[in-house]
XYZ file of C-alpha atoms in Angstrom:
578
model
C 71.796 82.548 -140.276
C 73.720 79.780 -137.701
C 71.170 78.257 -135.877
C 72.160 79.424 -132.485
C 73.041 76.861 -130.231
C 71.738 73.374 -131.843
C 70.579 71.933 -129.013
C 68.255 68.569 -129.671
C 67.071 66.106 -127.474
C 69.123 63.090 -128.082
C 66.269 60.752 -129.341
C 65.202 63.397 -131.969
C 68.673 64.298 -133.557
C 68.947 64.211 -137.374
C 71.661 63.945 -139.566
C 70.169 67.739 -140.372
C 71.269 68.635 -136.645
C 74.422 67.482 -137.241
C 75.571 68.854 -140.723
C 74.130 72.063 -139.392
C 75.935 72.547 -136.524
C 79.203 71.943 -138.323
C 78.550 74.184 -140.917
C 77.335 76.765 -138.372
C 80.538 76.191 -136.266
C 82.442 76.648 -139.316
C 80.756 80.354 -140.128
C 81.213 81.230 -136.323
C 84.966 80.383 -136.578
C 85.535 82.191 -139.251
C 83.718 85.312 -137.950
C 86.119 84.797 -134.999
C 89.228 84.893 -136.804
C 90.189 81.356 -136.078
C 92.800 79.281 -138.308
C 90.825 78.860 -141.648
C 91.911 74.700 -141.352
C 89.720 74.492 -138.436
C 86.746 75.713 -140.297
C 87.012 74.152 -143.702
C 87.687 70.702 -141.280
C 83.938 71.192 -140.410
C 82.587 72.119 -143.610
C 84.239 69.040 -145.019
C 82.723 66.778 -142.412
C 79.777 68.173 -142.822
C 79.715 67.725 -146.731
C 81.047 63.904 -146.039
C 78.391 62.823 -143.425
C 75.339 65.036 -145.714
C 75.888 61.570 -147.996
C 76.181 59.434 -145.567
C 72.779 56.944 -145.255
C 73.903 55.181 -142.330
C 70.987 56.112 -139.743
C 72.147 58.229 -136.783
C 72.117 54.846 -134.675
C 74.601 53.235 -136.408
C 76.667 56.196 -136.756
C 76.734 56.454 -132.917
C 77.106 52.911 -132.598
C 80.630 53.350 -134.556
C 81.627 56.693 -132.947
C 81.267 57.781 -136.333
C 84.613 57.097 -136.633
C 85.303 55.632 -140.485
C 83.253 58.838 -142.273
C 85.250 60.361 -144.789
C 86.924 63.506 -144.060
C 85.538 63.456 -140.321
C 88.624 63.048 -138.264
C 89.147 61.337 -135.048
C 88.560 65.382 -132.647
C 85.503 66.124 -134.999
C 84.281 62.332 -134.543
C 84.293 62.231 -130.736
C 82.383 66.130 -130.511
C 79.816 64.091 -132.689
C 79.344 61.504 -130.751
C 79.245 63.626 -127.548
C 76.323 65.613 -129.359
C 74.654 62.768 -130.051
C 74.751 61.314 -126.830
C 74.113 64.698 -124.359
C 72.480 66.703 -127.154
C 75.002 69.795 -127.368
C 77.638 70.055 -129.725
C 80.743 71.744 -127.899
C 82.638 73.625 -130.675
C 79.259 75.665 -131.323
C 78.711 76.363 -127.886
C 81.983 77.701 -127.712
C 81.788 79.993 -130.445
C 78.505 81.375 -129.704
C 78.997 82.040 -126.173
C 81.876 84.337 -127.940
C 79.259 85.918 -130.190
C 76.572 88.911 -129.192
C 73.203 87.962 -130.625
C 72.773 90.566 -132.287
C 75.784 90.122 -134.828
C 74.760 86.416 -135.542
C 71.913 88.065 -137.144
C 73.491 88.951 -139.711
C 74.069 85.623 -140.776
C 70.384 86.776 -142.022
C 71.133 89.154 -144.685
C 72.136 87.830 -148.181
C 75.388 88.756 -149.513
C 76.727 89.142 -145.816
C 79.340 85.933 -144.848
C 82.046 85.959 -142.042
C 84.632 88.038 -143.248
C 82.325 91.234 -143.866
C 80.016 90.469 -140.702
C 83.148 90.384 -139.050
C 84.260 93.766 -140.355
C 80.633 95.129 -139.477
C 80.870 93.867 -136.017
C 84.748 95.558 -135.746
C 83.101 98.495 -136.869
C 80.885 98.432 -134.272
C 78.170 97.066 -135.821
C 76.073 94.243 -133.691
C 72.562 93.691 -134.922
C 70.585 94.126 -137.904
C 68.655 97.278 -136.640
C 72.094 98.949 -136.349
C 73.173 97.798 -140.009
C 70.054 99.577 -141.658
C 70.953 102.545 -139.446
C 74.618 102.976 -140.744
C 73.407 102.069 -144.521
C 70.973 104.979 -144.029
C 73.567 107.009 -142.777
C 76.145 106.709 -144.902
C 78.445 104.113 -141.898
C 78.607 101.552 -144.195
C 80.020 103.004 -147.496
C 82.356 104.243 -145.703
C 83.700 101.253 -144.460
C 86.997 99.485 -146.432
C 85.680 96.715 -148.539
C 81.934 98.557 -148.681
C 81.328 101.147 -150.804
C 77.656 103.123 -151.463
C 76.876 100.329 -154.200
C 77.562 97.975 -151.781
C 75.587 99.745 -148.567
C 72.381 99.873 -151.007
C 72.362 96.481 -151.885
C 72.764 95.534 -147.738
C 69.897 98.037 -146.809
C 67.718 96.429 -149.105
C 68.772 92.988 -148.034
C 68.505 94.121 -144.338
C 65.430 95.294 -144.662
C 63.648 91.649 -146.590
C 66.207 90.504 -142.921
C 64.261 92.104 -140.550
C 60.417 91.661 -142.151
C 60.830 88.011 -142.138
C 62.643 87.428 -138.985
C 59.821 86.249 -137.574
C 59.376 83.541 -139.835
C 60.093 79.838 -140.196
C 60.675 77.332 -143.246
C 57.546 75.048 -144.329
C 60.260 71.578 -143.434
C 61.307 73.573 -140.488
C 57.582 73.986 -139.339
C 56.084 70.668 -140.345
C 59.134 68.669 -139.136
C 58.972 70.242 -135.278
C 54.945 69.850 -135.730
C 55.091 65.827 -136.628
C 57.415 65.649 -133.606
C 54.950 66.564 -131.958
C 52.626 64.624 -132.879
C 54.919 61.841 -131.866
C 54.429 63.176 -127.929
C 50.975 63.868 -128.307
C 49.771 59.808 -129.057
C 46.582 59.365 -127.712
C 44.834 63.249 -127.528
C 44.177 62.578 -131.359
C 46.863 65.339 -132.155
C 46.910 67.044 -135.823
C 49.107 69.829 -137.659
C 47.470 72.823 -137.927
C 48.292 76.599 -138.638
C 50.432 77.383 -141.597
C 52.355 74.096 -141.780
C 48.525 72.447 -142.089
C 47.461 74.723 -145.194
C 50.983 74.451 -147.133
C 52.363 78.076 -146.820
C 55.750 78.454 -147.663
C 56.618 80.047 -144.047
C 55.332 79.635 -140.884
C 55.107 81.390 -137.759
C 54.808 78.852 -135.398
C 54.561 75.214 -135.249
C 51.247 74.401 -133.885
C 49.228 71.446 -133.082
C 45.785 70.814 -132.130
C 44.715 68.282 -129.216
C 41.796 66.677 -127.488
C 42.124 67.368 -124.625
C 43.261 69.089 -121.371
C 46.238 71.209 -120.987
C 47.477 69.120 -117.793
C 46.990 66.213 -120.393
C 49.760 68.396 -122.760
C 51.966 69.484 -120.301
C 52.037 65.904 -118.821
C 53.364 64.869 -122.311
C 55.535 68.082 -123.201
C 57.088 68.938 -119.974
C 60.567 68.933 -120.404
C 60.574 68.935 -123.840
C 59.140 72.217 -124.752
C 61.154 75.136 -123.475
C 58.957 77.738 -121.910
C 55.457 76.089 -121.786
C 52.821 78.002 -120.636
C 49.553 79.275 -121.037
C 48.372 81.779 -123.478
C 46.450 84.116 -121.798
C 42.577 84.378 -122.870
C 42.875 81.994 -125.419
C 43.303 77.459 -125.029
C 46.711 76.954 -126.504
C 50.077 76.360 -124.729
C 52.946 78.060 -126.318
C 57.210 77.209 -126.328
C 59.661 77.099 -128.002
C 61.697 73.558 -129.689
C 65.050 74.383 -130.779
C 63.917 78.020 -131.143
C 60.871 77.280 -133.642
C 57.776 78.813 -131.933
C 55.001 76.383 -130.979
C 51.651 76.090 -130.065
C 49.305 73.809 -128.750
C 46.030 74.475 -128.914
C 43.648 72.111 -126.925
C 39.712 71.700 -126.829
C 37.553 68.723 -125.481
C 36.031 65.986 -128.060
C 32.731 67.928 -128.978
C 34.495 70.965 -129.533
C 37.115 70.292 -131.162
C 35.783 70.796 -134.778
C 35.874 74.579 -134.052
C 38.996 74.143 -132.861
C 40.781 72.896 -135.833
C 38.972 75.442 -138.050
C 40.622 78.058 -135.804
C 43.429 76.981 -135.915
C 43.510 75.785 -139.506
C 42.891 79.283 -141.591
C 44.262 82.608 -142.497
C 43.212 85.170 -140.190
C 41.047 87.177 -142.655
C 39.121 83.604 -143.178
C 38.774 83.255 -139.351
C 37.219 86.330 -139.339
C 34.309 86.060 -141.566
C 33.590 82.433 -139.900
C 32.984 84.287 -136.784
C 30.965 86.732 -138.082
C 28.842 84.436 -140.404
C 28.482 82.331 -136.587
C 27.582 85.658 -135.817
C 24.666 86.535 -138.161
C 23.064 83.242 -137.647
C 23.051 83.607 -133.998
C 26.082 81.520 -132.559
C 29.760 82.425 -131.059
C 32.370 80.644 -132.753
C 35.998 80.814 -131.207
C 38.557 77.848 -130.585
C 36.000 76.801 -127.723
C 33.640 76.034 -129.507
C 30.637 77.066 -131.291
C 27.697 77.948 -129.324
C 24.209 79.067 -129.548
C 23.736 81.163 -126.514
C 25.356 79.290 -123.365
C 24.610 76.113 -125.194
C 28.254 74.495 -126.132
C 27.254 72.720 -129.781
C 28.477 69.248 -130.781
C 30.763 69.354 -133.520
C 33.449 67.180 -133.085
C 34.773 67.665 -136.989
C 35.235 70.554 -138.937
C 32.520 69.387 -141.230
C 29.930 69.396 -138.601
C 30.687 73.320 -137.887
C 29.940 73.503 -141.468
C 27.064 72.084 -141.781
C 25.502 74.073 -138.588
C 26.661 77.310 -139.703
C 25.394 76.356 -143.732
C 28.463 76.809 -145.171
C 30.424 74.972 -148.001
C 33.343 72.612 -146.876
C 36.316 74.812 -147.379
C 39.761 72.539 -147.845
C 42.753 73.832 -145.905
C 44.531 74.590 -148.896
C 42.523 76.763 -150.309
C 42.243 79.028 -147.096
C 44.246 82.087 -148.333
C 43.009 85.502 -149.477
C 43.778 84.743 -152.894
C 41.370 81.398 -152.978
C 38.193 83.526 -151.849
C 36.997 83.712 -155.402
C 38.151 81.155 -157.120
C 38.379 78.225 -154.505
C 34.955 76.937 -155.301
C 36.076 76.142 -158.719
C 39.120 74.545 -157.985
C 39.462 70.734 -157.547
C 38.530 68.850 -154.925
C 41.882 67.818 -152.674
C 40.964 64.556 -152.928
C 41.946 65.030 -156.967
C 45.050 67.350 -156.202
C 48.498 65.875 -156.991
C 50.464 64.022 -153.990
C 53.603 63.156 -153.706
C 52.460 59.147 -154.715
C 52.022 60.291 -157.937
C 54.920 61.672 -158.619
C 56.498 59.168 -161.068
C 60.330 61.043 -161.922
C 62.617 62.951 -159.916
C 63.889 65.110 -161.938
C 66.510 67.937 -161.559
C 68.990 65.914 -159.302
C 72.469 66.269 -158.740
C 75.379 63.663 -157.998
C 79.138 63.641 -157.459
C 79.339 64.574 -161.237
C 78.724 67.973 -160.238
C 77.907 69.105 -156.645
C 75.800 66.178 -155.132
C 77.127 63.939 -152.471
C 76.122 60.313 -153.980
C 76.102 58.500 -157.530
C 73.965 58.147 -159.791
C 73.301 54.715 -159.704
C 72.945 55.734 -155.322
C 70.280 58.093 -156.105
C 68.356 55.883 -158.655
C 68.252 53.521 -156.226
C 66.716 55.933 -153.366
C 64.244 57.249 -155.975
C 62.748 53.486 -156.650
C 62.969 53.000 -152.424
C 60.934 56.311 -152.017
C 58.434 54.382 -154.320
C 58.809 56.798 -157.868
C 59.932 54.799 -160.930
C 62.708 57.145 -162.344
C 65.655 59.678 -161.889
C 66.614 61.975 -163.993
C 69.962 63.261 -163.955
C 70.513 67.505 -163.782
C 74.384 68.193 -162.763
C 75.203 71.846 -163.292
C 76.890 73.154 -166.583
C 80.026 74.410 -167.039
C 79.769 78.058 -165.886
C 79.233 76.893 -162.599
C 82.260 76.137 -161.557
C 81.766 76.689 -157.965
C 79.695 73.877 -158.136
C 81.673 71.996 -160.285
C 79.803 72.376 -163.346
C 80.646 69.655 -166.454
C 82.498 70.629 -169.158
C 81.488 69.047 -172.306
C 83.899 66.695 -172.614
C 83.035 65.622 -168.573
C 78.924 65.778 -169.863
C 79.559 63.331 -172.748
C 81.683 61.313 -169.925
C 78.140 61.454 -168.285
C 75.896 60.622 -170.825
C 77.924 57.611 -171.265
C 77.410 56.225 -167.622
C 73.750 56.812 -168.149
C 73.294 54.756 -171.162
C 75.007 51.968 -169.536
C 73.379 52.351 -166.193
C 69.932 52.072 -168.481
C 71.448 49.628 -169.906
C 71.731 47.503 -166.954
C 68.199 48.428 -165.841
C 68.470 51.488 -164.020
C 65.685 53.484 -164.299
C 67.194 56.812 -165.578
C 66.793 59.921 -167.929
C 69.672 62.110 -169.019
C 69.392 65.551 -168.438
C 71.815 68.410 -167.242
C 70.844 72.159 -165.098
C 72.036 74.705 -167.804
C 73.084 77.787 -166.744
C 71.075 80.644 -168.400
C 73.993 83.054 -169.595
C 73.713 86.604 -168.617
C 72.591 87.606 -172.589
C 69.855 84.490 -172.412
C 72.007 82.088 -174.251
C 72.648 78.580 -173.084
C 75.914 77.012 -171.665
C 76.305 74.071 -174.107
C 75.761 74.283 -177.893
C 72.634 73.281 -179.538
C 73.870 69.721 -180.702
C 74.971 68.577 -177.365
C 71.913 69.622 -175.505
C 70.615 67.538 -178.472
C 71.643 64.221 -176.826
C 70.520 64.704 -173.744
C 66.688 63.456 -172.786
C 65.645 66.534 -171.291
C 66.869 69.769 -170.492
C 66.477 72.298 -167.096
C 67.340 76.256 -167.716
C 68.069 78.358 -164.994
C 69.622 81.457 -163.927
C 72.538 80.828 -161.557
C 74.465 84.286 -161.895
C 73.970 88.172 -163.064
C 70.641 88.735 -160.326
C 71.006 92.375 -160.731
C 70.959 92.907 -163.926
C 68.374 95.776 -165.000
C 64.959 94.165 -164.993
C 64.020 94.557 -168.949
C 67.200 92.836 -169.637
C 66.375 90.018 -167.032
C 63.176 89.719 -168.487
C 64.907 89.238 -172.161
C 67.283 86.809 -171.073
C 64.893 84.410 -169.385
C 62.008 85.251 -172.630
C 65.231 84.335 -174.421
C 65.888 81.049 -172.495
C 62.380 79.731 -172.183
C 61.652 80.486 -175.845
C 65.001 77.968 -176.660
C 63.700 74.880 -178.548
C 65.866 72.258 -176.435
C 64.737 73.710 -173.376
C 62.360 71.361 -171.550
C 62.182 72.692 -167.904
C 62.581 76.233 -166.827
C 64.104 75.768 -163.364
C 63.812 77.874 -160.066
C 61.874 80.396 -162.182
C 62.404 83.708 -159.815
C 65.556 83.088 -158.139
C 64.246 83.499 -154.237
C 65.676 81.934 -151.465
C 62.931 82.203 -148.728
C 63.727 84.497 -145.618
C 66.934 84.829 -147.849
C 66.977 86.026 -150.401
C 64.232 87.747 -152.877
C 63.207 87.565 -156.104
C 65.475 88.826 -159.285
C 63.265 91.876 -160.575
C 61.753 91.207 -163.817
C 58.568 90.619 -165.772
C 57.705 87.682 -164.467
C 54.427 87.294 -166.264
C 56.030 88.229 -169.943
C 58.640 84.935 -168.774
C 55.616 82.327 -168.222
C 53.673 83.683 -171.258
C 56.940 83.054 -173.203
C 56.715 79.483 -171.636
C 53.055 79.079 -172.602
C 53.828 80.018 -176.250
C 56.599 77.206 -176.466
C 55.326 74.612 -174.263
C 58.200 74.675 -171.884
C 57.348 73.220 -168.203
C 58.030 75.592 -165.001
C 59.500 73.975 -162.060
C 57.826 74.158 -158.849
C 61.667 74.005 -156.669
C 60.554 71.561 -153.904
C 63.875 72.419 -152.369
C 61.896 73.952 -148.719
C 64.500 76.829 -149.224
C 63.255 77.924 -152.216
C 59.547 77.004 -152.649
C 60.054 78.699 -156.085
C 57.358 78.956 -158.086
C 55.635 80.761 -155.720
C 52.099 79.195 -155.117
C 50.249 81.860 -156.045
C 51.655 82.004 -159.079
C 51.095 79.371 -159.898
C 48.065 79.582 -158.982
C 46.984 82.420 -161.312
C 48.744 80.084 -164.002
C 47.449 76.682 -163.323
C 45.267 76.549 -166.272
C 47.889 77.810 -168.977
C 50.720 76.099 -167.722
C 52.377 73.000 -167.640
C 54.717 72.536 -164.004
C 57.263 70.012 -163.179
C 57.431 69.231 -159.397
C 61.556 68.664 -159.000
C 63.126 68.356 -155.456
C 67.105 69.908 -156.685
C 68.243 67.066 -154.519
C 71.590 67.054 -154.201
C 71.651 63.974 -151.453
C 69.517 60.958 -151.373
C 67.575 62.157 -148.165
C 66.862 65.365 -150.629
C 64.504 63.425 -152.489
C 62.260 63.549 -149.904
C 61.517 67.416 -150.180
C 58.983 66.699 -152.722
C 56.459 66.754 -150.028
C 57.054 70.375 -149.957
C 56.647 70.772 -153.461
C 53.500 69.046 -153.628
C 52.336 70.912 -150.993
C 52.931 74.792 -153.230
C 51.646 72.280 -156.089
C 48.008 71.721 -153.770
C 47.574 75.492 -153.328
C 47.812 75.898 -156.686
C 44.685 73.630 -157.296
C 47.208 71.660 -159.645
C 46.066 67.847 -159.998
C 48.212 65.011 -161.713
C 47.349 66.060 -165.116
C 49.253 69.406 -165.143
C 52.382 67.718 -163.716
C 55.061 66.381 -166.024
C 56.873 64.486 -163.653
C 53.790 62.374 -162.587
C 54.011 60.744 -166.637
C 55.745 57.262 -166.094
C 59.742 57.292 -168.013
C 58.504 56.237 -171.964
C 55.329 58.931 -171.532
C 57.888 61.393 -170.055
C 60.055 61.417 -172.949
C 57.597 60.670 -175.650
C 56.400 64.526 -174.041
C 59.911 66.007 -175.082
C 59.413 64.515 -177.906
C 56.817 66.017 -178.929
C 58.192 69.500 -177.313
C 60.774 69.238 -179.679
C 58.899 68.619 -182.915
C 56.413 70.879 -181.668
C 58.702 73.652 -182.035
C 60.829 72.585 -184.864
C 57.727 72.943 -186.984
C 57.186 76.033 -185.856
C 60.486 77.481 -186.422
């Protein structure tokens, strides 16, 4: 969905703020029935600055005049948003634009030309849409049909439950600016960002101290800060995320952070435990009687109330009867120890940098190696590789390894809609590793989903199945299938399922993987498609922690010769057996 109005304080924009609000003022013009030239001039800046490096700074410092494909009009709207923190083309088109309709920006399959026809029809916010699905309004409608109208209700519907949601970076990255304002009242993430859920409700912070003390530091910066009545937190809003600050004084702010750091079925039986042995616990404090206790950590609530240390990662539903078994965090796999990123894409395909560009970002960010993993030929919307453009490819490798860049060869293979792969056996054959994954045909029934991907992770080149379920969080759901008969297929051959760091996707799911830790063998890949991409394996890691998965069940944490002495033995594994 556009993200409304973009508006950033100056001294936090990202490059993120500004690709966004191009793209977004590209959708909105094209809803509008502007000349097409205007929009695909935005979308083309915003694909030229998305591999840009230069920091904002120096961008601004230029004008960001010299950025290819970002003329001089586009240039000076940039600069203006980077200097007074509103970027004019999107406020035009969204003062032009009911709520409602840019809503359904939210439902997958909808883009600009059908909203558009929606909103004609008279059409304007997703509560409407599921009404004339329901009803029969949108079959009718040129362009729709009944097929069509079934696939939107369901859509809508996965729309409207997870409105009220927010992406893990979108969470954790308003949260840390936070922290940034907070210096000095010992500020932490908490909530959902804090315990690595894929979504999050808010962005929220705890504090010691007063909330004068956090309005003196937010004021101005938090739209809407006030008081949440009968409870210590201060709520707003920061570019339309949802936040919250919850405050507490020093000796109670262990309670506090517990509080604010668990699922609310966990919350509950901590307060009722406090309960049966004769204390209140609440994000005041815990107490015995009137008596205000001094537990400045989590650990010392604990330890009063005779409980085990619970880590925040293990604070879901599904941990209750396992979490005491699983490893301690400070054993669980972080993002230090991830030693390849693999799955990456460059200008070979769809990515906006080189190889040799992203090698060199993947030995900054402190890993050792980059494996390449450009689409395959059936994707030509992304400008998948033919073979003869692969080879082309593989060559550039070897001589960039060669010359001492760290590198593997690899390639994204689409899965083809009977299970097949898109290059033959004996090229995949010269490549160091290879990623699987579905790309196309999400509908298809789900016993024939669940053969083709059985099909595709049972294929003896096949190293990594990628983006396992096809979700796109508050997107887009998973394809149905048997997802279970898919990883046992991977068990049997020793293939590796990738945990999609990309914070969009999240995919596998952490309980999943969770149920599969011990069976399984994961690959932690960040689908980077820019050098600032590579940087999502934080988010990864983070689905990766829930899971209880340490370095050991983590291909991508081997160093390069370990990594493909592994495939190696994949290969030979299954040769034998075959």
């Amino acid at each position: 969905m556009p993200g409304g109005c973009a508006v950033a304080e100056t001294q936090d924009l990202t490059r993120k703020h500004l690709v966004s609000a191009m793209k977004t003022t590209a959708d909105l013009l094209d809803l509008l029935g502007e000349e097409p030239f205007r929009a695909q001039a935005y979308r083309s800046a915003a694909r030229s600055l998305e591999g840009i490096e230069a920091e904002i700074e120096e961008l601004l410092a230029g004008d960001f005049g010299g950025i290819p494909k970002v003329g001089r009009g586009i240039a000076a709207e940039l600069s203006a948003y980077a200097r007074e923190g509103v970027f004019g083309p999107l406020e035009d088109a969204v003062s032009l634009v009911p709520p409602g309709v840019l809503s359904l920006f939210r439902v997958r399959g909808l883009g600009p030309k059908k909203i558009r026809a929606l909103w004609t029809a008279g059409i304007a916010s997703l509560e409407e849409l599921r009404e004339a699905c329901r009803s029969g309004g949108v079959a009718a409608l040129k362009g729709f049909g009944a097929k069509s109208a079934a696939t939107i209700l369901e859509a809508v519907e996965f729309a409207l439950a997870s409105q009220e949601r927010q992406h893990l970076s979108t969470g954790l990255d308003v949260s840390l600016g936070l922290l940034d304002l907070l210096t000095g009242l010992e500020p932490r993430v908490a909530g959902d960002a804090r315990r690595g859920l894929d979504t999050v409700r808010a962005a929220r912070v705890t504090v010691s101290g007063s909330p004068e003390e956090v309005t003196a530091r937010l004021g101005g910066r938090v739209e809407g800060l006030a008081p949440v009545e009968g409870k210590p937190v201060l709520a707003g809003r920061v570019n339309g995320v949802p936040v919250e600050v919850a405050y507490a004084p020093a000796p109670a702010r262990g309670a506090l952070d517990l509080m604010m750091g668990g699922a609310a079925g966990y919350r509950d039986e901590l307060r009722e435990h406090a309960r049966t042995q004769g204390f209140s616990l609440s994000g005041r404090g815990l107490r015995r009687g009137d008596t205000l206790l001094d537990t400045p950590t989590e650990a010392d609530v604990w330890r009063e109330l005779g409980l085990p240390e619970r880590p925040a990662e293990y604070r879901e539903p599904e941990h209750d009867a396992v979490w005491q078994g699983l490893p301690d965090p400070a054993e669980l796999v972080t993002v230090r120890d991830l030693r390849g990123m693999l799955h990456t894409h460059t200008r070979w395909s769809d990515g906006a940098a080189t190889i040799a560009e992203m090698a060199e970002e993947t030995v900054r960010l402190g890993h050792e190696f980059l494996g390449t993993g450009d689409h395959s030929r059936a994707a030509a919307y992304a400008n998948g590789l033919s073979i003869e453009r692969l080879l082309e490819q593989l060559r550039e490798v070897r001589e960039l390894q060669a010359a001492g860049v760290p590198l593997v060869a690899g390639a994204e293979v689409d899965i083809l809609e009977d299970g097949s792969l898109d290059y033959p056996d004996e090229i995949l054959a010269q490549l160091d590793y290879v990623v699987a994954s579905v790309h196309s045909h999400f509908t298809l029934p789900p016993g024939r989903q669940t053969e083709r991907l059985v099909r595709a992770a049972s294929h003896p080149l096949v190293t990594i199945l990628g983006h396992p379920t096809g979700r796109l969080l508050l997107r887009r759901p998973s394809y149905a299938f048997d997802l279970d008969a898919v990883l046992a297929a991977c068990e049997a051959h020793g293939t590796v399922v990738e945990i999609n760091a990309n914070a969009y996707r999240l995919d596998l799911d952490w309980r999943v993987a969770l149920a599969w830790r011990d069976r399984l063998t994961f690959a932690i890949n960040t689908d980077a498609h820019v050098p600032s991409g590579l940087a999502d394996a934080r988010f990864g890691v983070a689905v990766a922690r829930k899971a209880g998965l340490t370095p050991s069940g983590v291909v991508n944490t081997l160093p390069r010769t370990d990594f493909l002495a592994f495939v190696a033995r994949q290969r030979a594994a299954r040769a034998s057996a075959g």
